Short mmCIF file of C-alpha atoms and ligand atoms in Angstrom, two decimals:
data_model
loop_
_atom_site.label_atom_id
_atom_site.label_comp_id
_atom_site.label_asym_id
_atom_site.label_seq_id
_atom_site.Cartn_x
_atom_site.Cartn_y
_atom_site.Cartn_z
CA MET A 145 128.15 88.71 101.83
CA SER A 146 125.04 88.85 99.65
CA ALA A 147 121.74 88.86 101.58
CA SER A 148 120.25 86.44 99.13
CA ILE A 149 121.20 82.78 98.23
CA LEU A 150 119.94 79.91 96.12
CA GLN A 151 118.88 76.88 98.04
CA CYS A 152 117.67 73.45 96.96
CA MET A 153 114.07 72.77 98.10
CA ASP A 154 114.88 69.02 98.71
CA CYS A 155 118.36 68.69 100.23
CA GLY A 156 119.00 72.31 101.35
CA GLN A 157 122.33 72.68 99.41
CA GLN A 158 123.15 76.34 98.95
CA TYR A 159 124.69 78.19 95.99
CA PRO A 160 125.84 81.82 95.81
CA ILE A 161 123.28 84.12 94.22
CA ASP A 162 125.44 84.76 91.09
CA THR A 163 125.68 81.08 90.09
CA VAL A 164 124.28 80.17 86.70
CA ILE A 165 122.23 77.11 87.88
CA TYR A 166 118.60 75.94 87.55
CA THR A 167 118.51 72.63 89.61
CA CYS A 168 120.64 71.35 92.49
CA SER A 169 123.76 69.83 91.16
CA HIS A 170 123.83 67.40 94.24
CA CYS A 171 120.27 65.93 93.94
CA GLY A 172 118.62 67.61 90.96
CA GLY A 173 116.03 69.33 93.15
CA LEU A 174 114.37 72.65 92.24
CA LEU A 175 115.98 75.82 93.74
CA ASP A 176 114.54 78.67 95.67
CA VAL A 177 115.89 82.20 95.88
CA CYS A 178 115.97 82.85 99.70
CA HIS A 179 116.46 86.29 101.04
CA ASP A 180 117.67 87.37 104.46
CA PHE A 181 114.38 88.84 105.62
CA ASP A 182 115.65 89.21 109.27
CA SER A 183 117.86 92.07 108.23
CA LEU A 184 114.88 93.69 106.27
CA LYS A 185 112.18 93.19 108.87
CA ASP A 186 111.87 96.98 109.54
CA SER A 187 111.25 97.89 105.95
CA ILE A 188 108.87 95.03 105.13
CA THR A 189 105.71 96.67 106.30
CA HIS A 190 102.40 97.69 104.84
CA ASP A 191 103.43 101.36 105.16
CA THR A 192 106.60 100.82 103.00
CA PHE A 193 104.52 99.38 100.15
CA ASP A 194 101.54 101.67 100.50
CA ALA A 195 103.91 104.73 100.36
CA ARG A 196 105.14 103.63 96.95
CA LEU A 197 101.67 103.27 95.39
CA GLY A 198 101.39 105.56 92.44
CA SER A 199 105.14 106.22 92.42
CA LEU A 200 106.35 107.86 89.08
CA ASN A 201 109.94 106.79 89.77
CA ALA A 202 111.69 103.65 88.69
CA PRO A 203 111.81 101.04 89.99
CA TYR A 204 108.87 101.59 92.35
CA ASN A 205 106.51 102.52 89.53
CA SER A 206 106.49 98.80 88.76
CA GLY A 207 104.00 96.55 90.41
CA VAL A 208 106.84 94.01 90.89
CA TRP A 209 109.66 96.36 92.25
CA ARG A 210 107.32 98.08 94.56
CA TYR A 211 107.87 95.00 96.64
CA LYS A 212 111.64 94.98 96.12
CA GLU A 213 112.49 93.84 99.55
CA LEU A 214 110.44 90.66 98.99
CA ILE A 215 111.62 90.09 95.36
CA TYR A 216 115.29 90.90 95.08
CA PRO A 217 116.32 93.23 97.97
CA HIS A 218 119.96 93.97 97.23
CA VAL A 219 120.01 93.98 93.48
CA ASP A 220 121.89 96.72 91.91
CA GLU A 221 119.12 98.89 90.44
CA THR A 222 121.15 99.72 87.27
CA HIS A 223 120.52 96.11 86.27
CA ILE A 224 116.72 96.19 86.47
CA VAL A 225 114.91 95.74 83.15
CA SER A 226 111.34 96.97 83.65
CA ARG A 227 108.67 98.22 81.24
CA PRO A 228 107.23 98.76 83.95
CA GLU A 229 104.96 95.71 84.65
CA GLY A 230 102.18 94.91 87.14
CA ASN A 231 99.75 97.47 88.62
CA THR A 232 97.01 95.33 86.97
CA ASN A 233 93.31 95.74 87.88
CA LEU A 234 91.39 93.76 90.39
CA TYR A 235 87.85 93.66 89.04
CA HIS A 236 84.79 93.19 91.29
CA VAL A 237 82.43 90.98 89.08
CA PRO A 238 79.16 90.37 90.88
CA ARG A 239 77.42 88.88 87.83
CA LEU A 240 80.20 86.30 87.30
CA ALA A 241 80.17 85.66 91.11
CA GLN A 242 76.48 84.79 90.93
CA TRP A 243 77.07 82.41 87.95
CA ALA A 244 79.79 80.69 89.87
CA GLY A 245 77.53 80.39 92.95
CA ILE A 246 79.36 82.75 95.37
CA GLU A 247 78.74 86.21 96.83
CA THR A 248 82.18 87.81 96.33
CA LEU A 249 84.53 87.30 93.28
CA PHE A 250 87.35 89.36 92.05
CA LEU A 251 89.32 88.77 88.92
CA LYS A 252 92.95 89.90 88.84
CA HIS A 253 93.74 90.68 85.24
CA GLU A 254 97.34 89.79 84.50
CA GLY A 255 96.49 90.20 80.75
CA GLU A 256 96.92 93.87 81.43
CA ASN A 257 100.72 93.56 81.66
CA PRO A 258 102.89 95.26 79.00
CA THR A 259 102.96 92.16 76.67
CA GLY A 260 99.59 90.93 77.66
CA SER A 261 100.29 88.22 80.24
CA PHE A 262 101.64 87.62 83.72
CA LYS A 263 104.85 86.44 82.32
CA ASP A 264 106.20 90.03 82.35
CA ARG A 265 106.33 90.00 86.19
CA GLY A 266 108.58 86.91 86.12
CA MET A 267 110.56 88.27 83.09
CA THR A 268 111.57 91.46 84.79
CA GLY A 269 113.03 89.33 87.56
CA GLY A 270 114.74 86.82 85.25
CA VAL A 271 116.03 89.37 82.66
CA THR A 272 117.43 91.51 85.51
CA GLN A 273 119.20 88.42 86.82
CA ALA A 274 120.60 87.71 83.33
CA ARG A 275 122.13 91.17 83.44
CA VAL A 276 123.48 90.61 86.96
CA LEU A 277 125.20 87.53 85.53
CA GLY A 278 126.48 89.22 82.55
CA MET A 279 124.66 86.89 80.12
CA GLN A 280 124.19 88.22 76.66
CA ARG A 281 121.69 85.74 75.33
CA ILE A 282 118.55 84.44 76.93
CA ALA A 283 116.24 81.63 75.78
CA CYS A 284 112.99 79.79 76.53
CA ALA A 285 110.64 76.98 75.24
CA SER A 286 107.14 78.43 75.11
CA THR A 287 103.51 77.77 74.42
CA GLY A 288 103.59 81.47 73.41
CA ASN A 289 103.27 83.98 76.21
CA THR A 290 106.75 83.42 77.78
CA SER A 291 108.20 83.92 74.33
CA ALA A 292 106.41 87.33 73.79
CA SER A 293 107.57 88.50 77.19
CA LEU A 294 111.12 87.21 76.80
CA ALA A 295 111.51 88.77 73.46
CA SER A 296 110.21 92.16 74.71
CA TYR A 297 112.27 92.34 77.79
CA ALA A 298 115.45 91.12 75.96
CA ALA A 299 114.98 93.91 73.45
CA HIS A 300 114.27 96.52 76.06
CA GLY A 301 117.34 95.48 78.08
CA GLY A 302 119.75 95.16 75.05
CA LEU A 303 120.02 91.35 75.12
CA GLU A 304 119.46 88.66 72.45
CA SER A 305 116.55 86.31 72.73
CA ILE A 306 115.87 82.95 71.42
CA VAL A 307 112.56 81.02 71.40
CA PHE A 308 111.71 77.31 70.87
CA PHE A 309 108.14 77.02 69.68
CA GLN A 310 106.21 73.69 69.55
CA ASN A 311 105.10 72.25 66.19
CA LYS A 312 101.38 72.77 66.64
CA GLN A 313 98.80 75.33 67.96
CA ILE A 314 100.75 78.43 68.66
CA ALA A 315 98.23 81.28 69.22
CA PHE A 316 98.84 83.85 66.53
CA GLY A 317 99.03 86.96 68.82
CA LYS A 318 101.87 85.39 70.80
CA LEU A 319 103.94 84.25 67.74
CA ALA A 320 103.45 87.64 66.13
CA GLN A 321 104.78 89.33 69.34
CA ALA A 322 107.94 87.16 69.55
CA ILE A 323 108.79 87.74 65.85
CA ALA A 324 107.95 91.54 66.11
CA TYR A 325 110.19 92.09 69.09
CA GLY A 326 113.05 90.54 67.30
CA ALA A 327 113.58 87.14 68.93
CA THR A 328 115.30 84.37 66.98
CA CYS A 329 112.25 82.07 66.65
CA VAL A 330 112.72 78.32 65.97
CA GLN A 331 109.71 76.12 65.49
CA ILE A 332 110.67 72.56 66.40
CA ASN A 333 108.84 69.37 65.48
CA ALA A 334 108.12 68.52 69.07
CA ASP A 335 105.74 69.41 71.81
CA PHE A 336 106.43 72.01 74.60
CA ASP A 337 107.59 69.47 77.03
CA ARG A 338 110.24 68.10 74.78
CA ASN A 339 111.24 71.62 73.81
CA LEU A 340 111.79 72.52 77.37
CA GLU A 341 114.26 69.62 77.62
CA LEU A 342 115.93 70.71 74.39
CA VAL A 343 116.27 74.40 75.37
CA ARG A 344 118.08 73.39 78.54
CA GLU A 345 120.56 71.14 76.68
CA VAL A 346 121.22 73.69 73.92
CA ALA A 347 121.60 76.58 76.36
CA ASP A 348 123.98 74.64 78.48
CA LYS A 349 126.10 73.79 75.43
CA LEU A 350 126.16 77.42 74.00
CA GLY A 351 126.24 79.51 77.22
CA ILE A 352 122.65 80.90 77.03
CA TYR A 353 120.60 81.75 80.04
CA VAL A 354 117.28 79.85 80.39
CA LEU A 355 114.28 81.89 81.38
CA ASN A 356 111.49 79.31 81.70
CA SER A 357 109.94 79.09 85.04
CA ILE A 358 112.46 76.51 86.15
CA ASN A 359 114.56 79.60 86.68
CA PRO A 360 113.84 80.68 90.29
CA PHE A 361 114.25 84.40 89.59
CA ARG A 362 111.18 84.22 87.30
CA LEU A 363 109.17 82.99 90.26
CA GLU A 364 110.37 85.79 92.51
CA GLY A 365 108.81 88.31 90.09
CA GLN A 366 105.64 86.38 89.78
CA LYS A 367 105.15 86.42 93.69
CA SER A 368 104.28 90.03 93.11
CA ILE A 369 100.85 88.96 91.80
CA ILE A 370 100.00 87.87 95.31
CA PHE A 371 101.40 90.83 97.09
CA GLU A 372 99.59 93.22 94.75
CA ILE A 373 96.28 91.39 95.32
CA LEU A 374 96.71 91.58 99.09
CA GLN A 375 97.52 95.28 98.82
CA GLN A 376 94.53 95.91 96.66
CA LEU A 377 92.35 94.15 99.24
CA ARG A 378 94.01 96.49 101.89
CA TRP A 379 95.98 93.59 103.24
CA GLN A 380 92.92 91.47 104.05
CA THR A 381 93.29 87.81 103.05
CA PRO A 382 90.69 86.33 100.57
CA ASP A 383 89.49 82.86 101.33
CA TRP A 384 90.52 81.39 98.08
CA ILE A 385 92.92 82.23 95.18
CA VAL A 386 92.21 80.32 92.06
CA CYS A 387 94.55 79.99 89.07
CA PRO A 388 95.20 77.99 86.04
CA GLY A 389 98.04 75.44 86.08
CA GLY A 390 100.27 74.59 83.18
CA ASN A 391 104.04 74.42 83.89
CA LEU A 392 103.02 75.32 87.51
CA GLY A 393 105.33 78.33 87.84
CA ASN A 394 102.48 80.65 89.15
CA SER A 395 101.30 77.92 91.50
CA SER A 396 104.87 77.75 92.84
CA ALA A 397 105.35 81.42 93.15
CA PHE A 398 102.03 81.94 94.83
CA GLY A 399 102.73 79.40 97.55
CA LYS A 400 106.17 80.96 98.26
CA ALA A 401 104.63 84.46 98.31
CA LEU A 402 101.90 83.49 100.70
CA GLN A 403 104.27 81.63 103.03
CA GLU A 404 106.59 84.68 103.16
CA ALA A 405 103.65 87.20 103.61
CA TYR A 406 102.35 85.04 106.47
CA THR A 407 105.79 84.57 108.14
CA LEU A 408 106.61 88.28 107.86
CA GLY A 409 103.27 89.34 109.35
CA LEU A 410 101.94 90.97 106.19
CA ILE A 411 98.77 88.77 106.54
CA ASP A 412 97.37 87.09 109.58
CA ARG A 413 96.04 83.85 107.86
CA MET A 414 96.64 81.86 104.80
CA PRO A 415 94.14 81.76 101.93
CA HIS A 416 93.60 78.33 100.12
CA LEU A 417 94.99 78.04 96.65
CA ALA A 418 92.99 76.12 93.96
CA ILE A 419 95.02 75.19 90.88
CA ILE A 420 92.80 74.40 87.78
CA GLN A 421 94.12 72.25 85.00
CA ALA A 422 92.51 71.41 81.62
CA GLU A 423 91.20 67.82 81.52
CA GLY A 424 93.56 67.04 78.65
CA ALA A 425 96.61 68.35 80.44
CA ASN A 426 96.06 67.35 84.06
CA PRO A 427 99.04 65.53 85.49
CA LEU A 428 98.87 67.52 88.84
CA TYR A 429 95.24 66.90 89.18
CA GLN A 430 95.66 63.10 88.64
CA SER A 431 98.48 63.20 91.26
CA PHE A 432 96.42 65.21 93.67
CA ARG A 433 93.72 62.52 93.50
CA HIS A 434 96.26 60.02 94.69
CA ASP A 435 97.42 62.26 97.61
CA PHE A 436 100.53 63.14 95.47
CA ASP A 437 101.83 59.46 95.95
CA GLU A 438 102.14 58.97 92.20
CA TYR A 439 103.07 61.36 89.42
CA ALA A 440 102.84 60.43 85.62
CA PRO A 441 103.74 62.84 82.78
CA MET A 442 101.19 62.72 79.91
CA HIS A 443 100.71 63.82 76.39
CA ALA A 444 98.73 67.01 76.55
CA GLU A 445 95.80 68.16 74.35
CA THR A 446 93.52 71.10 75.09
CA ILE A 447 92.08 74.15 73.37
CA ALA A 448 93.75 76.20 76.09
CA THR A 449 97.13 76.04 74.21
CA ALA A 450 98.92 78.14 76.90
CA ILE A 451 98.56 75.24 79.31
CA LYS A 452 98.97 72.35 76.89
CA ILE A 453 101.75 70.88 79.07
CA GLY A 454 102.03 67.23 80.16
CA ASN A 455 105.20 67.31 82.31
CA PRO A 456 105.31 70.48 84.33
CA VAL A 457 108.76 71.28 85.65
CA ASN A 458 107.57 72.91 88.81
CA TYR A 459 105.53 69.87 89.96
CA PRO A 460 107.31 69.59 93.32
CA LYS A 461 106.92 73.15 94.16
CA ALA A 462 103.23 73.13 93.27
CA VAL A 463 102.71 70.13 95.62
CA ARG A 464 104.45 72.22 98.23
CA THR A 465 102.04 75.05 97.68
CA ILE A 466 98.95 72.87 97.93
CA LYS A 467 100.28 71.59 101.24
CA TRP A 468 101.17 75.04 102.57
CA THR A 469 97.81 76.51 101.69
CA ASP A 470 95.64 73.41 102.38
CA GLY A 471 94.72 73.89 98.71
CA VAL A 472 93.05 71.68 96.05
CA VAL A 473 93.58 70.92 92.39
CA GLU A 474 90.61 70.67 90.03
CA GLN A 475 90.16 69.94 86.27
CA VAL A 476 87.79 71.52 83.78
CA SER A 477 86.83 70.49 80.22
CA ASP A 478 87.49 72.56 77.08
CA GLN A 479 83.76 73.14 76.93
CA GLU A 480 83.67 74.59 80.40
CA ILE A 481 86.83 76.69 79.64
CA MET A 482 85.36 78.23 76.55
CA ASP A 483 81.90 78.90 78.12
CA ALA A 484 83.54 80.60 81.15
CA LYS A 485 85.75 82.58 78.73
CA ALA A 486 82.76 83.79 76.75
CA LEU A 487 81.15 85.06 80.03
CA ILE A 488 84.35 86.81 81.17
CA ASP A 489 84.61 88.34 77.59
CA ALA A 490 81.00 89.41 77.75
CA GLN A 491 81.73 91.47 80.90
CA GLY A 492 83.92 93.66 78.73
CA ILE A 493 87.04 92.27 80.49
CA GLY A 494 88.18 89.44 78.27
CA CYS A 495 90.85 86.84 78.57
CA GLU A 496 92.52 84.04 76.62
CA PRO A 497 91.18 80.48 77.08
CA ALA A 498 93.67 79.26 79.73
CA SER A 499 92.67 82.10 81.98
CA ALA A 500 89.08 81.07 82.05
CA CYS A 501 90.02 77.97 84.05
CA SER A 502 89.91 80.26 87.10
CA LEU A 503 86.17 81.00 86.63
CA ALA A 504 85.15 77.54 85.45
CA GLY A 505 87.17 76.00 88.30
CA THR A 506 85.52 78.28 90.83
CA ARG A 507 82.10 77.31 89.82
CA LYS A 508 82.94 73.57 89.91
CA LEU A 509 84.53 73.86 93.30
CA CYS A 510 81.44 75.74 94.56
CA GLU A 511 79.21 73.06 93.20
CA GLN A 512 81.22 70.57 95.14
CA GLY A 513 80.88 72.47 98.41
CA ILE A 514 84.62 72.99 98.56
CA ILE A 515 84.30 76.80 97.97
CA GLN A 516 81.49 78.13 100.19
CA ALA A 517 78.93 80.56 98.96
CA ASN A 518 80.15 83.30 101.35
CA ASP A 519 83.90 82.80 100.70
CA THR A 520 85.79 85.64 99.08
CA VAL A 521 87.47 84.38 95.91
CA VAL A 522 90.14 85.95 93.72
CA GLY A 523 90.53 84.38 90.38
CA ILE A 524 93.63 85.02 88.21
CA LEU A 525 93.22 85.93 84.50
CA THR A 526 96.66 85.10 83.09
CA GLY A 527 96.36 86.44 79.47
CA HIS A 528 94.77 89.01 77.28
CA VAL A 529 91.75 88.38 75.07
CA LEU A 530 93.70 89.31 71.88
CA LYS A 531 96.32 86.64 72.39
CA ASP A 532 94.16 83.89 70.78
CA PRO A 533 91.65 85.61 68.40
CA ASP A 534 91.07 82.23 66.59
CA ALA A 535 89.62 80.58 69.60
CA THR A 536 87.24 83.36 70.29
CA ILE A 537 85.99 83.73 66.74
CA ASN A 538 85.71 80.04 66.26
CA TYR A 539 83.70 79.66 69.52
CA HIS A 540 81.27 82.40 68.52
CA SER A 541 80.74 80.99 65.02
CA ASN A 542 80.25 77.56 66.63
CA SER A 543 82.97 75.96 64.59
CA LEU A 544 85.24 74.52 67.29
CA PRO A 545 85.26 70.65 67.10
CA ASP A 546 83.54 69.03 70.13
CA ILE A 547 82.59 72.38 71.64
CA THR A 548 79.13 73.99 71.49
CA ALA A 549 78.85 77.67 71.77
CA THR A 550 76.63 78.03 74.70
CA TYR A 551 76.90 81.88 74.76
CA PRO A 552 77.40 82.69 71.13
CA ASN A 553 77.61 86.33 69.73
CA LYS A 554 77.18 85.63 66.03
CA LEU A 555 78.76 87.81 63.35
CA HIS A 556 76.02 89.00 61.04
CA GLN A 557 76.35 89.47 57.29
CA ALA A 558 74.40 92.13 55.38
CA GLU A 559 74.06 93.77 51.96
CA PRO A 560 74.50 97.64 52.09
CA SER A 561 70.76 98.00 52.57
CA VAL A 562 69.10 100.08 55.37
CA GLU A 563 66.12 97.74 55.43
CA GLU A 564 68.19 94.64 55.76
CA ILE A 565 70.53 96.22 58.39
CA SER A 566 67.48 97.49 60.38
CA ARG A 567 65.95 94.11 60.27
CA ILE A 568 69.02 92.48 61.69
CA LEU A 569 69.40 95.09 64.42
CA LEU A 570 65.75 94.81 65.55
CA ASN A 571 66.03 91.06 65.69
CA ALA A 572 69.25 91.27 67.59
CA THR A 573 67.85 93.66 70.20
CA GLU A 574 64.79 91.35 70.62
CA ILE A 575 67.05 88.46 71.28
CA ALA A 576 69.05 90.44 73.75
CA ARG A 577 65.93 91.26 75.67
N1 LIG R 809 97.88 81.07 81.54
C1 LIG R 809 98.61 81.51 80.47
C2 LIG R 809 97.93 82.63 79.64
C3 LIG R 809 99.96 81.07 80.19
O1 LIG R 809 100.57 81.58 79.06
C4 LIG R 809 100.45 80.05 80.94
C5 LIG R 809 101.73 79.51 80.67
C6 LIG R 809 99.67 79.63 82.03
C7 LIG R 809 98.46 80.12 82.28
C8 LIG R 809 100.16 78.57 82.90
O2 LIG R 809 101.06 79.11 83.95
O3 LIG R 809 102.96 77.64 83.62
O4 LIG R 809 102.74 79.21 85.53
O5 LIG R 809 101.32 77.18 85.41
N2 LIG R 809 102.32 79.65 79.60
C9 LIG R 809 103.79 79.25 79.35
C10 LIG R 809 104.26 79.82 78.05
C11 LIG R 809 104.00 77.80 79.56
O6 LIG R 809 105.19 79.27 77.53
O7 LIG R 809 103.90 80.90 77.79
P1 LIG R 809 102.14 78.19 84.70
#
């Protein structure tokens, strides 16, 4: 018998691990991958994971598979598709901490993954499962990053990939990746939420494996963001973990990871999770304000195109995370997102707009007294600065509608004249002082 099963989070119905299924066929609930941790207790220790740090050998050279016992313990390793991902930096950022109103802030940069976003951690889990199941074709609807990751991992693992893009606002870096890595890309005259419905229907009809975050094997991989943060903090628990919320896959994975780490004794207390949504794409925030009694999908609009999502599929798992971690949901405006991004960028770290929710949200929660000045906070940066160059350049040239560049770094124009260039540089240095 396999040591892992799929289980419905609502009715508890179980399915064998090799079933091609995304939601419970009895009640429609979301599925969890559940592992038999009892039989693995002796190997799930700090020492096991610490001994693999710096490994040059697959699969433990991956920041996902280093925690294999927590991700997919009994998988046949010949099926694993890894680039390898993870092993991303945890930056100590005192100047940004001060701006946010706290003493200790770390930023975990998931944009340092092979395709430039955290999706690679989920995709290694999902594409590996596609191979376990013998699926030849994999697909997703995407605001961009999932598509880049799917296309890359499919190519790497010898599978075919298919991407459904929305009609508007695909960041160029992401579209370029999906096309370059060889995915069949279809731009559909619909938004992300509709495309997610469509990809599930088409995949069902044509026997294609869906790798959006409704797929629970994606979330198993994304749990490793939490395990890696804890390990980088020498298994000390921060007070808060703050992340952007779109389709709520990360939020769901983080809750499950923390719950498991706590139950297995890897940490001795739970941190709080704060999920930050853009004001124009905030269905979880609205629901949180009503104690999760109501939930209403919405039409989404935000400059942070990665999280332009109005009907997140993982809503029930995100609610569970907030309850497990005694967490909160906050919203931030596009102005706050772009200003926070400019400050992260100016540290030399950089991120795409959606990622900046973590810093903007931390500051807001601190102003409200929810995060205390002496709390240790880890913010998640989900995507690389190069993913959305238009947003960056338009901000700094102050040409974004309804957004003012509070921290502009203007592009100067000059004739090829030493005098003129010198004048510009002297002025620029004076302004910097
Ligand atoms: N940040 C970035 C950079 C993203 O690409 C996404 C999601 C999120 C945050 C939100 O994460 O869905 O786990 O709450 N991007 C998806 C995509 C939807 O298609 O690339 P979530």
